[in-house]
mmCIF file of C-alpha atoms and ligand atoms in Angstrom:
data_model
loop_
_atom_site.group_PDB
_atom_site.id
_atom_site.type_symbol
_atom_site.label_atom_id
_atom_site.label_comp_id
_atom_site.label_asym_id
_atom_site.label_seq_id
_atom_site.Cartn_x
_atom_site.Cartn_y
_atom_site.Cartn_z
ATOM 1 C CA MET A 1 -12.078 -27.576 2.108
ATOM 2 C CA ALA A 2 -14.269 -24.595 3.842
ATOM 3 C CA LEU A 3 -16.011 -25.929 6.820
ATOM 4 C CA ARG A 4 -19.529 -24.722 7.149
ATOM 5 C CA PRO A 5 -19.825 -21.835 9.487
ATOM 6 C CA ARG A 6 -21.052 -23.052 12.531
ATOM 7 C CA LEU A 7 -22.882 -19.992 14.550
ATOM 8 C CA ALA A 8 -22.283 -20.634 18.322
ATOM 9 C CA SER A 9 -24.754 -19.781 21.070
ATOM 10 C CA ALA A 10 -22.572 -16.799 21.813
ATOM 11 C CA SER A 11 -21.940 -16.077 18.276
ATOM 12 C CA PRO A 12 -22.590 -11.986 17.682
ATOM 13 C CA LEU A 13 -24.865 -13.264 14.381
ATOM 14 C CA THR A 14 -27.486 -14.537 16.662
ATOM 15 C CA GLY A 15 -30.451 -13.471 18.796
ATOM 16 C CA ASN A 16 -30.275 -9.927 20.097
ATOM 17 C CA ARG A 17 -26.257 -10.096 20.713
ATOM 18 C CA PRO A 18 -25.469 -8.115 17.158
ATOM 19 C CA ALA A 19 -26.235 -4.717 19.079
ATOM 20 C CA ALA A 20 -23.670 -5.285 21.939
ATOM 21 C CA PHE A 21 -21.237 -6.932 19.958
ATOM 22 C CA ARG A 22 -21.298 -3.443 18.078
ATOM 23 C CA ARG A 23 -21.538 -1.275 20.807
ATOM 24 C CA ALA A 24 -18.292 -2.816 22.376
ATOM 25 C CA LEU A 25 -16.214 -2.616 19.376
ATOM 26 C CA LEU A 26 -17.173 0.884 18.515
ATOM 27 C CA HIS A 27 -16.373 1.539 22.183
ATOM 28 C CA TRP A 28 -13.088 -0.046 22.203
ATOM 29 C CA TYR A 29 -12.716 2.185 18.726
ATOM 30 C CA ASP A 30 -13.266 5.245 19.578
ATOM 31 C CA ARG A 31 -10.724 5.065 22.620
ATOM 32 C CA ASN A 32 -7.928 3.089 21.150
ATOM 33 C CA GLY A 33 -8.161 3.587 17.179
ATOM 34 C CA ARG A 34 -5.067 4.597 16.214
ATOM 35 C CA ASP A 35 -4.814 8.399 15.238
ATOM 36 C CA LEU A 36 -4.384 8.192 11.343
ATOM 37 C CA PRO A 37 -4.394 11.270 9.296
ATOM 38 C CA TRP A 38 -7.102 9.446 6.507
ATOM 39 C CA ARG A 39 -9.172 9.562 9.873
ATOM 40 C CA GLU A 40 -9.588 12.914 10.435
ATOM 41 C CA THR A 41 -12.065 13.384 7.533
ATOM 42 C CA ARG A 42 -14.515 12.384 5.477
ATOM 43 C CA ASP A 43 -13.087 13.700 2.113
ATOM 44 C CA PRO A 44 -13.484 11.161 -0.407
ATOM 45 C CA TYR A 45 -10.462 11.917 -2.519
ATOM 46 C CA ARG A 46 -8.778 11.749 0.791
ATOM 47 C CA ILE A 47 -10.219 8.234 2.063
ATOM 48 C CA TRP A 48 -9.710 6.972 -1.625
ATOM 49 C CA LEU A 49 -6.299 7.883 -1.930
ATOM 50 C CA SER A 50 -5.513 5.850 1.685
ATOM 51 C CA GLU A 51 -7.086 3.323 0.719
ATOM 52 C CA ILE A 52 -4.793 2.524 -2.221
ATOM 53 C CA MET A 53 -1.511 3.463 -0.768
ATOM 54 C CA LEU A 54 -2.470 0.923 1.985
ATOM 55 C CA GLN A 55 -3.158 -1.764 -0.399
ATOM 56 C CA GLN A 56 0.206 -4.236 0.282
ATOM 57 C CA THR A 57 2.109 -1.591 1.835
ATOM 58 C CA ARG A 58 2.160 -1.413 5.900
ATOM 59 C CA VAL A 59 0.761 2.040 7.574
ATOM 60 C CA ALA A 60 3.730 3.629 9.219
ATOM 61 C CA ALA A 61 5.320 3.685 5.041
ATOM 62 C CA VAL A 62 2.473 5.212 3.948
ATOM 63 C CA LEU A 63 1.611 7.963 6.108
ATOM 64 C CA GLU A 64 4.903 9.997 5.037
ATOM 65 C CA HIS A 65 3.939 9.718 1.270
ATOM 66 C CA TYR A 66 0.009 10.115 1.814
ATOM 67 C CA ARG A 67 1.135 13.880 3.093
ATOM 68 C CA ILE A 68 3.372 14.478 0.280
ATOM 69 C CA PHE A 69 1.142 13.510 -2.340
ATOM 70 C CA LEU A 70 -1.398 15.930 -1.067
ATOM 71 C CA GLU A 71 0.391 18.367 -0.775
ATOM 72 C CA ARG A 72 1.441 18.309 -4.640
ATOM 73 C CA PHE A 73 -2.279 16.990 -5.386
ATOM 74 C CA PRO A 74 -4.440 18.240 -2.827
ATOM 75 C CA ASN A 75 -7.593 17.136 -4.745
ATOM 76 C CA VAL A 76 -8.761 15.183 -7.591
ATOM 77 C CA GLN A 77 -8.561 18.324 -10.237
ATOM 78 C CA ALA A 78 -4.857 19.067 -9.829
ATOM 79 C CA LEU A 79 -3.924 14.902 -9.628
ATOM 80 C CA ALA A 80 -6.257 14.424 -12.928
ATOM 81 C CA ALA A 81 -4.055 17.557 -14.490
ATOM 82 C CA SER A 82 -1.080 16.094 -13.553
ATOM 83 C CA SER A 83 1.315 13.957 -15.889
ATOM 84 C CA GLU A 84 1.910 10.264 -15.442
ATOM 85 C CA ASP A 85 5.449 11.093 -14.802
ATOM 86 C CA THR A 86 4.752 13.624 -12.120
ATOM 87 C CA VAL A 87 2.182 11.455 -10.304
ATOM 88 C CA LEU A 88 4.946 8.214 -10.382
ATOM 89 C CA ALA A 89 7.252 10.071 -8.829
ATOM 90 C CA ALA A 90 5.245 11.446 -6.204
ATOM 91 C CA TRP A 91 4.694 7.613 -5.735
ATOM 92 C CA SER A 92 7.874 6.563 -6.382
ATOM 93 C CA GLY A 93 9.201 4.326 -2.694
ATOM 94 C CA LEU A 94 5.764 2.791 -2.339
ATOM 95 C CA GLY A 95 6.228 0.100 -5.230
ATOM 96 C CA TYR A 96 3.190 -1.546 -6.947
ATOM 97 C CA TYR A 97 3.198 1.604 -9.257
ATOM 98 C CA ARG A 98 0.198 0.212 -11.158
ATOM 99 C CA ARG A 99 -1.975 1.591 -8.081
ATOM 100 C CA ALA A 100 -0.532 4.754 -9.053
ATOM 101 C CA ARG A 101 -1.493 4.790 -12.974
ATOM 102 C CA MET A 102 -4.649 3.492 -11.751
ATOM 103 C CA LEU A 103 -5.144 5.965 -9.723
ATOM 104 C CA HIS A 104 -4.385 8.695 -12.519
ATOM 105 C CA ARG A 105 -6.898 6.959 -14.890
ATOM 106 C CA CYS A 106 -9.133 7.076 -11.840
ATOM 107 C CA ALA A 107 -8.574 11.095 -11.417
ATOM 108 C CA GLN A 108 -9.359 12.051 -15.065
ATOM 109 C CA GLU A 109 -12.122 9.824 -15.383
ATOM 110 C CA LEU A 110 -13.860 11.392 -12.564
ATOM 111 C CA VAL A 111 -13.155 15.287 -13.935
ATOM 112 C CA GLN A 112 -14.037 13.778 -17.414
ATOM 113 C CA LYS A 113 -17.045 12.007 -16.635
ATOM 114 C CA HIS A 114 -18.245 12.755 -12.902
ATOM 115 C CA ASP A 115 -17.028 16.883 -12.796
ATOM 116 C CA GLY A 116 -14.291 16.055 -10.567
ATOM 117 C CA GLN A 117 -16.681 14.661 -7.942
ATOM 118 C CA PHE A 118 -16.943 10.928 -6.583
ATOM 119 C CA PRO A 119 -20.428 9.513 -6.910
ATOM 120 C CA GLY A 120 -22.007 8.840 -3.242
ATOM 121 C CA ASN A 121 -22.462 5.149 -3.524
ATOM 122 C CA SER A 122 -20.285 1.731 -3.639
ATOM 123 C CA GLU A 123 -22.200 0.610 -7.160
ATOM 124 C CA ALA A 124 -21.117 3.519 -9.157
ATOM 125 C CA LEU A 125 -17.579 3.931 -7.491
ATOM 126 C CA LEU A 126 -17.172 0.383 -8.556
ATOM 127 C CA ALA A 127 -17.438 1.329 -12.220
ATOM 128 C CA LEU A 128 -14.282 3.606 -11.767
ATOM 129 C CA PRO A 129 -10.845 2.348 -12.534
ATOM 130 C CA GLY A 130 -8.856 0.721 -9.834
ATOM 131 C CA ILE A 131 -11.705 0.433 -7.945
ATOM 132 C CA GLY A 132 -12.650 -3.053 -6.526
ATOM 133 C CA ARG A 133 -15.247 -4.338 -3.985
ATOM 134 C CA TYR A 134 -13.312 -3.332 -0.842
ATOM 135 C CA THR A 135 -12.043 0.205 -2.112
ATOM 136 C CA ALA A 136 -15.831 1.246 -3.235
ATOM 137 C CA ALA A 137 -17.224 -0.123 -0.161
ATOM 138 C CA ALA A 138 -14.470 1.565 2.184
ATOM 139 C CA ILE A 139 -15.245 4.976 0.842
ATOM 140 C CA ALA A 140 -18.912 4.688 0.433
ATOM 141 C CA SER A 141 -19.747 3.620 4.177
ATOM 142 C CA ILE A 142 -16.557 6.065 5.223
ATOM 143 C CA ALA A 143 -17.162 9.014 3.064
ATOM 144 C CA PHE A 144 -20.958 8.700 2.739
ATOM 145 C CA GLY A 145 -22.446 6.887 5.240
ATOM 146 C CA GLU A 146 -23.466 3.982 2.707
ATOM 147 C CA THR A 147 -24.230 0.845 4.913
ATOM 148 C CA VAL A 148 -22.338 -1.221 2.848
ATOM 149 C CA ALA A 149 -19.409 -3.705 4.879
ATOM 150 C CA VAL A 150 -15.961 -4.239 3.985
ATOM 151 C CA VAL A 151 -13.887 -7.287 3.944
ATOM 152 C CA ASP A 152 -10.074 -7.284 3.666
ATOM 153 C CA GLY A 153 -7.770 -9.566 5.095
ATOM 154 C CA ASN A 154 -8.016 -8.549 8.905
ATOM 155 C CA VAL A 155 -11.879 -9.019 8.643
ATOM 156 C CA GLU A 156 -11.855 -12.005 7.116
ATOM 157 C CA ARG A 157 -9.621 -13.401 9.824
ATOM 158 C CA VAL A 158 -11.671 -11.807 13.014
ATOM 159 C CA LEU A 159 -15.005 -13.333 11.351
ATOM 160 C CA GLN A 160 -13.239 -16.339 11.400
ATOM 161 C CA ARG A 161 -12.385 -16.848 14.803
ATOM 162 C CA LEU A 162 -15.594 -14.815 15.912
ATOM 163 C CA LEU A 163 -17.797 -17.617 14.344
ATOM 164 C CA GLY A 164 -15.114 -20.696 14.820
ATOM 165 C CA ALA A 165 -15.592 -21.418 11.314
ATOM 166 C CA GLU A 166 -13.309 -20.902 8.159
ATOM 167 C CA LEU A 167 -15.014 -18.982 5.487
ATOM 168 C CA ASP A 168 -15.015 -18.863 1.587
ATOM 169 C CA ALA A 169 -15.231 -15.010 0.014
ATOM 170 C CA SER A 170 -19.097 -15.894 -0.746
ATOM 171 C CA GLN A 171 -19.574 -16.586 3.178
ATOM 172 C CA THR A 172 -17.687 -13.683 4.220
ATOM 173 C CA TRP A 173 -18.831 -10.715 2.622
ATOM 174 C CA PRO A 174 -22.774 -11.782 3.759
ATOM 175 C CA HIS A 175 -21.563 -12.327 7.315
ATOM 176 C CA ALA A 176 -19.493 -8.723 7.353
ATOM 177 C CA GLN A 177 -23.019 -7.084 5.698
ATOM 178 C CA ALA A 178 -25.229 -8.622 8.287
ATOM 179 C CA LEU A 179 -22.922 -7.714 11.402
ATOM 180 C CA LEU A 180 -22.272 -3.929 10.145
ATOM 181 C CA ASP A 181 -23.276 -1.238 12.460
ATOM 182 C CA ASN A 182 -26.136 1.008 10.388
ATOM 183 C CA VAL A 183 -25.640 3.853 12.350
ATOM 184 C CA ARG A 184 -21.930 4.307 12.236
ATOM 185 C CA PRO A 185 -20.712 1.939 9.376
ATOM 186 C CA GLY A 186 -17.631 4.001 8.595
ATOM 187 C CA ASP A 187 -16.482 3.595 11.963
ATOM 188 C CA PHE A 188 -17.698 0.366 12.488
ATOM 189 C CA ASN A 189 -15.936 -1.275 9.110
ATOM 190 C CA GLN A 190 -12.979 0.823 10.738
ATOM 191 C CA ALA A 191 -13.159 -0.541 13.704
ATOM 192 C CA MET A 192 -12.977 -3.985 12.752
ATOM 193 C CA MET A 193 -10.210 -3.745 10.432
ATOM 194 C CA GLU A 194 -8.262 -1.915 13.133
ATOM 195 C CA LEU A 195 -9.005 -4.866 15.698
ATOM 196 C CA GLY A 196 -7.773 -7.428 13.266
ATOM 197 C CA ALA A 197 -4.387 -5.100 12.655
ATOM 198 C CA THR A 198 -4.107 -4.538 16.540
ATOM 199 C CA VAL A 199 -5.731 -7.166 18.535
ATOM 200 C CA CYS A 200 -6.933 -10.346 16.327
ATOM 201 C CA ALA A 201 -3.107 -10.496 14.753
ATOM 202 C CA PRO A 202 -2.772 -13.164 12.223
ATOM 203 C CA ARG A 203 -0.353 -15.823 14.261
ATOM 204 C CA ALA A 204 -0.404 -14.425 17.595
ATOM 205 C CA PRO A 205 -4.269 -12.706 18.359
ATOM 206 C CA ARG A 206 -4.866 -11.377 21.829
ATOM 207 C CA CYS A 207 -7.411 -12.388 23.148
ATOM 208 C CA LEU A 208 -7.252 -10.857 26.677
ATOM 209 C CA ALA A 209 -7.096 -7.373 25.623
ATOM 210 C CA CYS A 210 -9.817 -8.065 22.893
ATOM 211 C CA PRO A 211 -13.116 -6.347 23.321
ATOM 212 C CA VAL A 212 -15.662 -8.488 21.747
ATOM 213 C CA GLN A 213 -14.050 -11.800 23.086
ATOM 214 C CA LYS A 214 -17.101 -12.778 24.608
ATOM 215 C CA TRP A 215 -18.589 -13.106 21.523
ATOM 216 C CA CYS A 216 -15.891 -15.120 20.155
ATOM 217 C CA ALA A 217 -16.224 -18.867 19.606
ATOM 218 C CA THR A 218 -12.194 -18.656 19.054
ATOM 219 C CA GLY A 219 -11.288 -16.487 22.078
ATOM 220 C CA ARG A 220 -13.584 -18.681 24.598
ATOM 221 C CA GLY A 221 -11.429 -21.610 23.457
ATOM 222 C CA GLU A 222 -14.615 -23.390 21.747
ATOM 223 C CA VAL A 223 -12.713 -24.600 18.796
ATOM 224 C CA ALA A 224 -9.896 -26.756 18.559
ATOM 225 C CA ARG A 225 -7.779 -25.232 15.472
ATOM 226 C CA ASP A 226 -7.393 -21.533 15.275
ATOM 227 C CA PRO A 227 -9.586 -20.628 11.886
ATOM 228 C CA GLY A 228 -7.917 -17.367 11.286
ATOM 229 C CA ILE A 229 -4.312 -18.803 11.419
ATOM 230 C CA ASP A 230 -2.666 -18.747 7.548
ATOM 231 C CA HIS A 231 -1.592 -22.673 7.545
ATOM 232 C CA THR A 232 0.135 -21.991 4.253
ATOM 233 C CA PRO A 233 4.130 -21.553 4.192
ATOM 234 C CA ALA A 234 4.979 -18.408 3.599
ATOM 235 C CA ALA A 235 5.995 -18.098 -0.057
ATOM 236 C CA ARG A 236 9.924 -18.650 -0.238
ATOM 237 C CA GLN A 237 12.406 -15.216 -1.169
ATOM 238 C CA SER A 238 14.737 -15.891 -3.994
ATOM 239 C CA LYS A 239 18.267 -14.021 -3.364
ATOM 240 C CA LYS A 240 19.755 -12.022 -6.077
ATOM 241 C CA GLN A 241 22.820 -9.906 -5.982
ATOM 242 C CA ILE A 242 22.956 -7.151 -8.747
ATOM 243 C CA TRP A 243 25.646 -4.356 -9.239
ATOM 244 C CA CYS A 244 24.528 -0.834 -9.871
ATOM 245 C CA ALA A 245 26.795 2.424 -10.927
ATOM 246 C CA LEU A 246 26.722 6.041 -8.976
ATOM 247 C CA ASP A 247 28.042 8.487 -11.113
ATOM 248 C CA ARG A 248 27.761 11.737 -10.629
ATOM 249 C CA ARG A 249 29.168 15.013 -12.601
ATOM 250 C CA ASP A 250 28.886 18.699 -12.613
ATOM 251 C CA GLY A 251 26.445 20.169 -14.975
ATOM 252 C CA GLN A 252 27.477 19.970 -18.814
ATOM 253 C CA GLY A 253 24.773 22.352 -20.233
ATOM 254 C CA LYS A 254 26.434 25.532 -22.649
ATOM 255 C CA SER A 255 25.999 28.435 -20.313
ATOM 256 C CA ASN A 256 27.600 26.431 -17.233
ATOM 257 C CA ASP A 257 24.581 26.943 -15.084
ATOM 258 C CA ARG A 258 23.194 23.624 -15.041
ATOM 259 C CA GLY A 259 23.981 21.863 -11.789
ATOM 260 C CA PRO A 260 25.311 18.831 -10.779
ATOM 261 C CA GLU A 261 23.554 15.193 -13.014
ATOM 262 C CA VAL A 262 23.542 11.427 -12.104
ATOM 263 C CA ARG A 263 23.432 9.226 -14.462
ATOM 264 C CA LEU A 264 20.557 6.633 -14.791
ATOM 265 C CA VAL A 265 18.375 4.135 -17.219
ATOM 266 C CA GLN A 266 15.008 4.501 -18.272
ATOM 267 C CA ARG A 267 13.066 0.516 -17.866
ATOM 268 C CA SER A 268 11.512 -0.197 -20.763
ATOM 269 C CA ARG A 269 8.005 0.490 -20.684
ATOM 270 C CA LYS A 270 6.855 -3.220 -21.442
ATOM 271 C CA GLU A 271 8.778 -4.587 -18.650
ATOM 272 C CA SER A 272 5.694 -5.761 -16.284
ATOM 273 C CA LEU A 273 8.001 -4.647 -12.976
ATOM 274 C CA MET A 274 8.009 -0.917 -12.347
ATOM 275 C CA PRO A 275 7.494 0.041 -16.568
ATOM 276 C CA GLY A 276 8.781 3.622 -17.964
ATOM 277 C CA MET A 277 10.681 3.997 -14.354
ATOM 278 C CA TRP A 278 14.287 5.627 -14.050
ATOM 279 C CA GLU A 279 16.748 3.598 -12.403
ATOM 280 C CA LEU A 280 20.732 3.525 -11.762
ATOM 281 C CA PRO A 281 22.504 1.479 -14.504
ATOM 282 C CA GLN A 282 22.523 -1.701 -13.340
ATOM 283 C CA THR A 283 23.631 -5.427 -13.793
ATOM 284 C CA SER A 284 23.187 -8.784 -12.560
ATOM 285 C CA ALA A 285 26.967 -10.457 -13.532
ATOM 286 C CA ALA A 286 29.537 -9.171 -11.182
ATOM 287 C CA PRO A 287 31.807 -6.485 -13.391
ATOM 288 C CA PRO A 288 35.192 -7.894 -14.410
ATOM 289 C CA ARG A 289 38.285 -6.539 -12.955
ATOM 290 C CA LEU A 290 36.653 -4.637 -9.994
ATOM 291 C CA SER A 291 39.049 -2.933 -7.878
ATOM 292 C CA PRO A 292 38.047 -2.775 -4.363
ATOM 293 C CA GLU A 293 37.938 1.019 -4.090
ATOM 294 C CA ALA A 294 35.076 0.861 -6.388
ATOM 295 C CA LEU A 295 32.726 -0.304 -3.769
ATOM 296 C CA TRP A 296 30.690 1.915 -2.500
ATOM 297 C CA ARG A 297 28.189 0.209 -0.574
ATOM 298 C CA THR A 298 26.051 -2.591 -0.461
ATOM 299 C CA PHE A 299 22.666 -2.339 0.357
ATOM 300 C CA ARG A 300 19.754 -4.957 1.065
ATOM 301 C CA HIS A 301 16.599 -4.206 -0.914
ATOM 302 C CA SER A 302 13.508 -6.649 -1.376
ATOM 303 C CA ILE A 303 11.007 -6.329 -4.617
ATOM 304 C CA THR A 304 8.076 -8.588 -3.694
ATOM 305 C CA VAL A 305 9.434 -12.548 -3.480
ATOM 306 C CA THR A 306 13.275 -11.427 -4.499
ATOM 307 C CA ASP A 307 15.631 -10.476 -1.777
ATOM 308 C CA TYR A 308 18.210 -8.559 -3.434
ATOM 309 C CA THR A 309 21.795 -7.680 -2.151
ATOM 310 C CA VAL A 310 22.824 -4.271 -4.210
ATOM 311 C CA HIS A 311 26.479 -3.601 -4.462
ATOM 312 C CA VAL A 312 27.190 0.372 -5.545
ATOM 313 C CA LEU A 313 29.791 1.293 -7.680
ATOM 314 C CA ARG A 314 31.030 4.508 -7.564
ATOM 315 C CA ASN A 315 33.730 6.393 -10.884
ATOM 316 C CA THR A 316 32.874 2.843 -12.535
ATOM 317 C CA GLU A 317 30.975 1.942 -16.064
ATOM 318 C CA LEU A 318 29.279 -1.187 -16.183
ATOM 319 C CA PRO A 319 30.109 -2.415 -19.228
ATOM 320 C CA ALA A 320 26.199 -2.840 -20.730
ATOM 321 C CA ALA A 321 24.567 0.023 -18.822
ATOM 322 C CA ARG A 322 24.492 3.151 -21.155
ATOM 323 C CA GLY A 323 21.751 5.805 -19.447
ATOM 324 C CA ARG A 324 21.471 9.422 -19.487
ATOM 325 C CA TRP A 325 22.661 12.119 -17.530
ATOM 326 C CA ILE A 326 19.939 13.864 -15.541
ATOM 327 C CA SER A 327 19.775 16.798 -13.294
ATOM 328 C CA ILE A 328 19.755 16.486 -9.921
ATOM 329 C CA ASP A 329 17.461 19.152 -10.042
ATOM 330 C CA ARG A 330 14.785 17.289 -11.814
ATOM 331 C CA LEU A 331 14.885 14.385 -9.724
ATOM 332 C CA PRO A 332 11.578 15.231 -7.826
ATOM 333 C CA GLN A 333 9.689 15.082 -11.247
ATOM 334 C CA ILE A 334 10.601 11.819 -12.669
ATOM 335 C CA PRO A 335 9.509 8.588 -11.658
ATOM 336 C CA ILE A 336 12.384 7.037 -10.065
ATOM 337 C CA THR A 337 12.541 3.119 -8.600
ATOM 338 C CA GLY A 338 12.285 2.678 -4.487
ATOM 339 C CA LEU A 339 15.867 0.990 -4.969
ATOM 340 C CA THR A 340 17.399 3.891 -6.379
ATOM 341 C CA ARG A 341 15.751 6.394 -4.448
ATOM 342 C CA LYS A 342 16.961 4.914 -1.300
ATOM 343 C CA ILE A 343 21.164 4.804 -3.006
ATOM 344 C CA LEU A 344 20.229 8.363 -3.446
ATOM 345 C CA LYS A 345 19.506 9.363 -0.266
ATOM 346 C CA ALA A 346 21.977 7.486 1.397
ATOM 347 C CA GLY A 347 24.188 9.490 -0.874
ATOM 348 C CA GLY A 348 22.975 12.674 0.260
ATOM 349 C CA ILE A 349 21.756 13.195 -3.737
ATOM 350 C CA ILE A 350 18.475 13.852 -2.894
HETATM 351 FE FE1 SF4 B 1 -9.275 -12.451 17.858
HETATM 352 FE FE2 SF4 B 1 -9.073 -13.188 20.267
HETATM 353 FE FE3 SF4 B 1 -10.866 -11.234 19.726
HETATM 354 FE FE4 SF4 B 1 -11.667 -13.510 18.873
HETATM 355 S S1 SF4 B 1 -11.255 -13.129 21.051
HETATM 356 S S2 SF4 B 1 -11.440 -11.573 17.770
HETATM 357 S S3 SF4 B 1 -9.578 -14.872 18.623
HETATM 358 S S4 SF4 B 1 -8.367 -11.413 19.314
#
C-alpha cells in the first residue's frame, strides 16, 4: 500500500525552499547535463522524435538511430509522405515497432489536420496518436515553454526519495507540478530526469554527489527504507534457441544486372511481435542431420523477456522456411528485424 507523503521540515515542497531547490538543480544541470543532440534544439519535431525513441531504449542506442532517422526524415512532412515500410526500415534495431507506426500516423495527422505544425500546448498534443501525458508534457515544456511537469520513472523515483515516501501516480504528478520551475520549465523537467538517470540511480543513488541532498529526506538518512527502490523481483527471462539460415546468391535478373540477394521471410501482419517485418528464415526446432560445417556462428539476442541463442547456418535450407530472394541494395528500404540486421551486419552484407 502506498504511504502518504511525509513532508519533512526540509522538504523542497515546503516554505520558501522550492526556489532554492530549483536554483541548485538547474545550476547543476547547466554544468553537468549530458550533451545530447535533442538538447540543442527547441524544434518540437526533433524533441518529439527523441522522446519516442527514448521510451524503453537506452540513450546510447538511440543516438545513432536519431541521427540517421533525421537524415532520412528531416521534418514532419517528409515523415508523413513516406511509406510505413520505409519508416519501419529506418527504425530497425530500436525495437518496439509500434512506436514507429504511431510516429508515422501522428506525422500524417499533423500534416492533414494541423498544416504540418505541432500544437503549442500539452492538451492539444495529447489528442495526437501515440502521444501520452508524459510525451505531451515533455514537448510542450521543452519546445514551447509551457509550465507543465513531466513524470517518468526517473522523476517518480527522485520525488519519492526527496519526500521520503512512496507515492502513487495520483500523488506524483501534483508534486512534480508544484516543484516545477516556472521560468525554465523545459530545462527543469530535463534536470529532474537527468538527476534520476545519472545520480539518483535506482539501486545505488550517489547521494554524496547529489546537488539536492540537503533537501532530500532519503539522502539525509531520515527514512528507514529507501522509497525509490524497486523491490519487485526482476522479471525472469525465458531462454529459447532458434536456427536461422543465412543464404546469399548472385542476382538472377534477366539482364544479369541485379546485385547479390539474400533470402528473407516476411512475418505475418497479424503477429503481435514485429508484424510485417522481414527476417532470415528460421525455426525453433534443430534441423535434422545438421552437418558441423553448416553452423556459421552463434549469437545471443534478447527480445522483451526472452533471451535467444541463435545458431546461424549457411548453405542449409530450413525445411519449413520458404522466403523470397531480396536484392541487398533494397534492404535499406524494407523493415528488417533487429536480429536479422545484427546477423547481416556480422556477415558484412549490410
Ligand atoms: Fe537521490 Fe540521494 Fe539525491 Fe536524494 S540525495 S535525490 S536519494 S541521489
